[in-house]
XYZ file of C-alpha atoms in Angstrom:
379
model
C -21.683 -0.191 5.607
C -21.969 -3.644 4.617
C -21.681 -4.579 0.989
C -24.364 -6.576 -0.530
C -23.756 -10.400 -0.506
C -22.493 -11.912 -3.847
C -22.946 -15.410 -5.145
C -19.329 -16.298 -4.334
C -18.977 -18.230 -0.710
C -15.730 -17.201 1.183
C -13.605 -20.165 2.087
C -11.444 -19.679 5.190
C -8.555 -22.127 5.974
C -8.226 -22.770 9.760
C -4.516 -24.205 10.532
C -2.767 -24.845 13.485
C -0.606 -27.657 15.048
C -2.259 -30.134 17.338
C -3.609 -28.826 20.369
C -3.572 -25.313 19.479
C -7.387 -24.821 19.653
C -8.471 -24.940 16.055
C -11.484 -27.136 16.856
C -12.466 -25.067 19.889
C -12.335 -21.820 17.783
C -14.587 -23.596 15.121
C -17.158 -24.628 17.651
C -16.978 -20.911 18.890
C -17.830 -19.820 15.194
C -20.791 -22.106 15.050
C -22.146 -20.909 18.422
C -22.108 -17.521 17.298
C -22.638 -17.527 13.572
C -25.487 -15.077 14.026
C -27.725 -17.005 11.451
C -24.653 -17.397 8.856
C -24.872 -20.831 7.281
C -21.794 -22.448 7.525
C -20.180 -25.495 5.588
C -17.064 -27.176 7.476
C -14.541 -29.268 5.926
C -12.407 -31.107 8.109
C -9.193 -31.914 6.018
C -7.336 -35.018 7.862
C -5.083 -36.133 4.971
C -5.791 -39.559 5.472
C -5.595 -39.577 9.409
C -8.653 -38.971 11.591
C -8.231 -36.828 14.710
C -10.220 -37.274 17.791
C -11.109 -33.935 18.017
C -12.158 -33.562 14.454
C -14.479 -36.588 15.071
C -16.110 -34.351 17.520
C -17.187 -31.850 14.588
C -17.401 -34.155 11.581
C -17.930 -37.819 12.040
C -16.540 -39.994 9.477
C -14.335 -39.436 6.476
C -16.469 -39.163 3.578
C -19.569 -38.553 5.455
C -21.643 -35.284 5.776
C -23.251 -34.395 8.927
C -26.179 -31.820 9.045
C -25.385 -29.304 11.917
C -28.659 -27.646 11.741
C -30.248 -24.850 9.981
C -28.284 -25.354 6.755
C -24.982 -25.862 8.249
C -23.068 -28.865 7.195
C -19.866 -30.577 8.210
C -17.771 -33.038 6.240
C -14.383 -34.925 6.882
C -12.390 -35.474 3.521
C -9.023 -36.316 2.257
C -6.961 -33.706 0.407
C -8.014 -35.520 -3.186
C -11.386 -35.036 -2.311
C -11.443 -31.336 -1.527
C -12.450 -29.835 -4.887
C -15.672 -32.532 -4.844
C -16.883 -31.421 -1.738
C -16.336 -27.886 -2.453
C -18.537 -28.387 -5.737
C -21.199 -29.808 -3.353
C -21.067 -27.190 -0.759
C -21.424 -24.436 -3.263
C -24.480 -25.743 -4.903
C -27.429 -23.224 -4.585
C -29.201 -25.887 -2.668
C -26.782 -26.090 0.083
C -27.701 -22.323 0.690
C -24.305 -21.774 2.584
C -22.718 -18.131 3.419
C -19.390 -19.377 4.505
C -17.075 -22.396 4.014
C -14.244 -23.282 6.756
C -11.517 -25.747 6.092
C -9.948 -27.033 9.534
C -6.637 -28.384 8.188
C -5.025 -31.270 9.882
C -2.502 -30.240 12.554
C 0.205 -31.996 10.226
C -0.853 -30.507 7.250
C 0.849 -27.795 5.094
C -1.566 -25.166 4.995
C 0.033 -23.407 1.995
C -0.966 -26.192 -0.292
C -4.480 -25.779 0.837
C -4.284 -22.014 -0.046
C -2.531 -23.042 -3.521
C -5.527 -25.492 -4.198
C -8.138 -22.704 -3.570
C -6.386 -20.227 -5.614
C -6.161 -22.632 -8.352
C -9.769 -23.923 -8.170
C -11.811 -23.198 -11.257
C -14.839 -23.314 -9.162
C -16.499 -19.997 -9.991
C -18.524 -20.074 -6.598
C -15.770 -19.685 -4.050
C -13.800 -16.908 -3.036
C -10.454 -16.876 -0.644
C -11.219 -15.971 2.805
C -7.963 -16.149 4.328
C -5.589 -18.341 6.199
C -5.993 -18.429 9.852
C -3.013 -19.974 11.867
C -4.037 -20.698 15.564
C -0.990 -20.840 17.973
C -0.972 -22.256 21.458
C 0.789 -19.530 23.566
C 1.512 -21.723 26.271
C 3.301 -24.213 24.232
C 4.626 -22.212 21.572
C 8.317 -22.364 22.084
C 7.806 -26.418 22.534
C 5.890 -26.650 19.315
C 8.463 -24.548 17.459
C 11.114 -27.046 18.668
C 9.247 -30.113 17.470
C 8.024 -28.428 14.385
C 10.323 -25.856 13.007
C 8.063 -25.837 9.860
C 5.699 -23.561 12.046
C 7.977 -20.619 11.042
C 6.768 -21.211 7.172
C 3.306 -21.663 8.107
C 3.150 -18.332 9.946
C 4.894 -16.692 7.086
C 1.944 -17.272 4.729
C -0.843 -16.568 7.444
C -3.359 -13.725 6.944
C -4.457 -13.827 10.410
C -2.502 -15.410 13.717
C -4.786 -15.990 16.746
C -2.269 -16.349 19.678
C -4.706 -18.662 21.701
C -4.460 -19.754 25.369
C -3.012 -16.465 26.475
C -4.756 -16.935 29.884
C -1.936 -19.420 30.613
C 1.071 -17.169 30.229
C 1.808 -13.947 32.007
C 1.864 -10.453 30.538
C 5.424 -10.029 29.807
C 5.785 -13.536 28.297
C 2.465 -12.808 26.037
C 4.079 -9.652 24.840
C 7.452 -11.565 24.072
C 5.245 -14.195 22.044
C 3.378 -11.538 20.202
C 6.840 -9.860 18.975
C 8.059 -13.300 17.825
C 5.025 -14.469 16.122
C 4.753 -10.716 14.469
C 8.194 -11.178 13.297
C 7.595 -14.459 11.732
C 4.341 -13.774 10.432
C 5.232 -10.208 8.596
C 2.325 -8.085 7.877
C -0.309 -10.520 9.254
C -2.766 -9.435 11.807
C -2.028 -10.894 15.343
C -4.960 -11.157 18.003
C -4.857 -12.660 21.193
C -7.681 -15.230 22.371
C -8.737 -17.266 25.246
C -10.592 -20.585 24.418
C -10.516 -19.429 20.739
C -13.209 -16.837 21.188
C -12.478 -14.361 18.481
C -15.352 -12.094 16.973
C -16.809 -13.883 14.034
C -16.948 -10.636 12.204
C -13.160 -10.678 11.769
C -13.793 -13.657 9.300
C -17.134 -12.958 7.901
C -20.118 -10.781 7.563
C -23.356 -11.747 9.155
C -25.836 -13.214 6.738
C -28.662 -11.199 5.745
C -31.974 -12.995 5.731
C -35.140 -12.036 4.205
C -37.565 -11.041 6.984
C -39.357 -13.696 8.562
C -37.073 -16.466 6.957
C -35.819 -17.729 10.408
C -38.787 -16.614 12.689
C -40.290 -20.194 12.446
C -37.511 -23.181 12.337
C -36.354 -26.141 14.174
C -33.727 -26.131 17.031
C -30.453 -25.601 15.416
C -27.187 -26.875 16.502
C -26.205 -23.285 17.450
C -29.030 -23.370 19.778
C -28.293 -26.515 21.431
C -24.422 -25.277 22.175
C -26.054 -22.216 23.784
C -28.512 -24.206 25.823
C -25.660 -26.576 26.821
C -23.080 -23.760 27.768
C -25.834 -21.364 29.012
C -26.759 -17.831 27.978
C -23.321 -16.341 29.150
C -21.267 -19.278 27.740
C -18.546 -17.141 26.474
C -18.308 -14.868 29.645
C -16.761 -11.845 27.950
C -18.219 -12.312 24.606
C -19.528 -8.785 24.724
C -15.909 -7.729 24.686
C -14.711 -9.640 21.625
C -14.809 -6.692 19.554
C -11.594 -5.261 21.722
C -9.356 -7.475 19.860
C -9.536 -5.776 16.608
C -10.362 -2.327 15.115
C -12.659 -1.360 12.320
C -12.029 1.754 10.005
C -14.696 3.182 7.783
C -13.800 5.309 4.791
C -16.386 7.183 2.468
C -15.431 9.695 -0.264
C -17.668 11.516 -2.723
C -14.331 12.381 -4.567
C -13.207 9.514 -6.938
C -10.044 7.730 -6.106
C -6.703 8.089 -8.119
C -6.307 4.164 -9.398
C -2.630 4.237 -9.337
C -2.569 5.810 -5.990
C -5.127 3.425 -4.524
C -3.231 0.538 -5.854
C 0.111 2.029 -4.457
C -1.756 2.196 -1.022
C -3.107 -1.170 -1.243
C 0.531 -2.721 -1.907
C 2.119 -1.065 0.857
C -0.914 -1.306 3.417
C -0.001 -1.216 7.155
C 0.735 -4.411 8.876
C -2.021 -5.772 11.061
C -4.729 -4.753 8.362
C -6.514 -7.920 7.673
C -9.655 -7.527 5.602
C -10.787 -4.670 3.174
C -14.269 -4.736 1.758
C -16.377 -2.397 -0.226
C -16.592 -0.024 -3.367
C -14.521 1.910 -5.133
C -15.224 4.838 -7.628
C -12.312 5.597 -10.029
C -14.118 8.219 -11.881
C -12.694 9.005 -15.415
C -10.735 5.584 -15.295
C -14.256 3.713 -15.517
C -17.233 5.832 -15.642
C -19.617 3.015 -16.185
C -18.698 0.829 -13.109
C -17.969 0.971 -9.444
C -15.327 -1.691 -8.171
C -16.034 -4.060 -5.426
C -13.037 -4.653 -3.362
C -12.255 -7.856 -1.622
C -8.782 -7.959 0.235
C -7.953 -10.322 2.964
C -4.181 -10.731 4.025
C -2.177 -10.152 0.814
C -4.978 -11.533 -1.383
C -6.685 -9.002 -3.595
C -9.516 -8.897 -6.004
C -11.854 -6.282 -7.771
C -15.078 -6.940 -9.326
C -16.372 -4.365 -11.601
C -20.075 -3.650 -11.140
C -22.539 -1.384 -13.247
C -23.657 1.837 -11.530
C -27.302 1.558 -10.942
C -29.378 4.501 -12.495
C -29.493 7.455 -10.116
C -26.919 5.883 -7.612
C -24.671 8.176 -5.797
C -21.283 7.757 -6.882
C -19.258 7.064 -3.517
C -16.433 5.160 -2.358
C -17.310 3.425 0.606
C -14.778 0.852 2.365
C -14.201 -0.826 5.601
C -10.803 -1.844 6.978
C -10.483 -4.422 9.622
C -7.348 -5.224 11.264
C -5.213 -5.479 14.661
C -2.860 -2.812 16.008
C -3.522 -0.423 13.044
C -3.602 3.405 13.416
C -6.889 4.377 12.099
C -6.157 8.023 11.539
C -3.135 7.077 9.407
C -5.065 4.825 7.419
C -7.851 7.217 6.771
C -4.989 9.814 5.763
C -3.570 7.382 3.397
C -6.871 6.637 1.823
C -7.773 10.477 1.523
C -4.209 10.852 -0.116
C -5.609 8.518 -2.644
C -8.445 10.812 -3.920
C -7.969 12.066 -7.578
C -7.067 15.578 -8.060
C -9.893 17.876 -9.241
C -10.135 18.260 -13.118
C -10.625 21.817 -14.413
C -13.614 21.440 -17.291
C -12.114 20.904 -20.498
C -12.909 21.182 -24.190
C -14.452 17.887 -25.669
C -11.439 17.496 -27.901
C -9.024 17.750 -24.881
C -11.225 15.533 -22.754
C -10.880 12.823 -25.503
C -7.283 13.061 -25.756
C -7.249 12.473 -21.779
C -9.053 9.428 -22.182
C -6.209 6.858 -23.138
C -4.053 7.983 -20.176
C -7.311 7.639 -18.014
C -7.664 4.024 -19.239
C -3.836 3.475 -18.623
C -4.350 4.391 -15.083
C -6.769 1.435 -14.525
C -4.218 -1.369 -15.538
C -2.942 -1.828 -12.038
C -6.340 -2.360 -10.959
C -7.256 -4.647 -13.926
C -4.712 -6.974 -12.859
C -6.689 -7.975 -9.854
C -10.027 -8.479 -11.901
C -10.699 -12.136 -12.664
C -11.243 -12.923 -16.237
C -13.797 -15.457 -16.941
C -14.427 -17.993 -18.036
C -10.583 -18.931 -19.140
C -8.479 -19.424 -16.058
C -5.322 -18.779 -18.141
C -5.935 -15.291 -18.290
C -6.322 -14.846 -14.346
C -3.322 -12.784 -13.278
C -1.445 -14.258 -10.416
C -2.447 -12.780 -7.140
C -0.026 -11.652 -4.618
C -1.310 -13.711 -2.039
C -0.564 -16.991 -4.256
C 2.975 -15.755 -4.975
C 3.380 -15.460 -1.187
C 2.089 -19.117 -0.915
C 4.709 -20.409 -3.299
C 7.522 -18.658 -1.515
């Protein structure tokens, strides 16, 4: 089950110190984007890295990567301007990835995104790439990596082919301690499953049957059909858990579950039915790391009222997650006289207060509640 696409474009921040493999991971996403149109912003904070040049070219320029994918290199002060450009309907992008400079403070980029008044973007998570072979040395030279890991939503422990199993396990424990509830996955050459970060774009029939050769095609030709070797096993790095219920969720219990969701649970997507809490709307849910947002959407006439969720993470206990969600279902309510049902309405509405904290109010940005993820970025 994949929720329908919305007009908001997820923006993923890709961070990591020099040599960690950020650009390699980014190129892997471009090779395996499954028709998704990706906008890439290389944020060099005034210094152009050689590896960034292989993706973006010149600062201030925009390079077409084929089939609608775009790439640009920008200074921090230009970020909002380029986001405005890349989110225009004419760009027809499905995802934007910001590759942060190796010397950047990723929480600053996250804060800028969360504070942005651009209605067309949606925070897609902070991905911190770590070089497993050089982690101890990097941490000694750049102790601020501890702070970066503390605000990450997903940590990619890269280049694990260069360390032994015992060393890899030690690194995983250390990184997990520093990153708290963030999901931690291992990778070689930046090869992670793109579906960890975004849903494959759904195209109208025939839209891509006749087209020019794309950047993705060129990369595949250059590397060969089996350029990723174990690409078919990428899904092994994470778990995906589906949950469906025809019984409405209790809003208070569900918020409590989300507030204490297990470590390693990186993304949650889908729709929630809160029954008497709001009989007119279902609530689209977007959660990445500690960021959470609900979007109320009217039920369609005759639509089956279900809660349908997909949870994606690493090292999660699928059965425990399902049991936790099952415990969120509302207790059956016995039929009541109209007067009694009316008296229960205020309590039903009050039960939604926790949910409504995570509904972005438009158009006044002053009314937007502070997200859990934003508070973490400021810590």
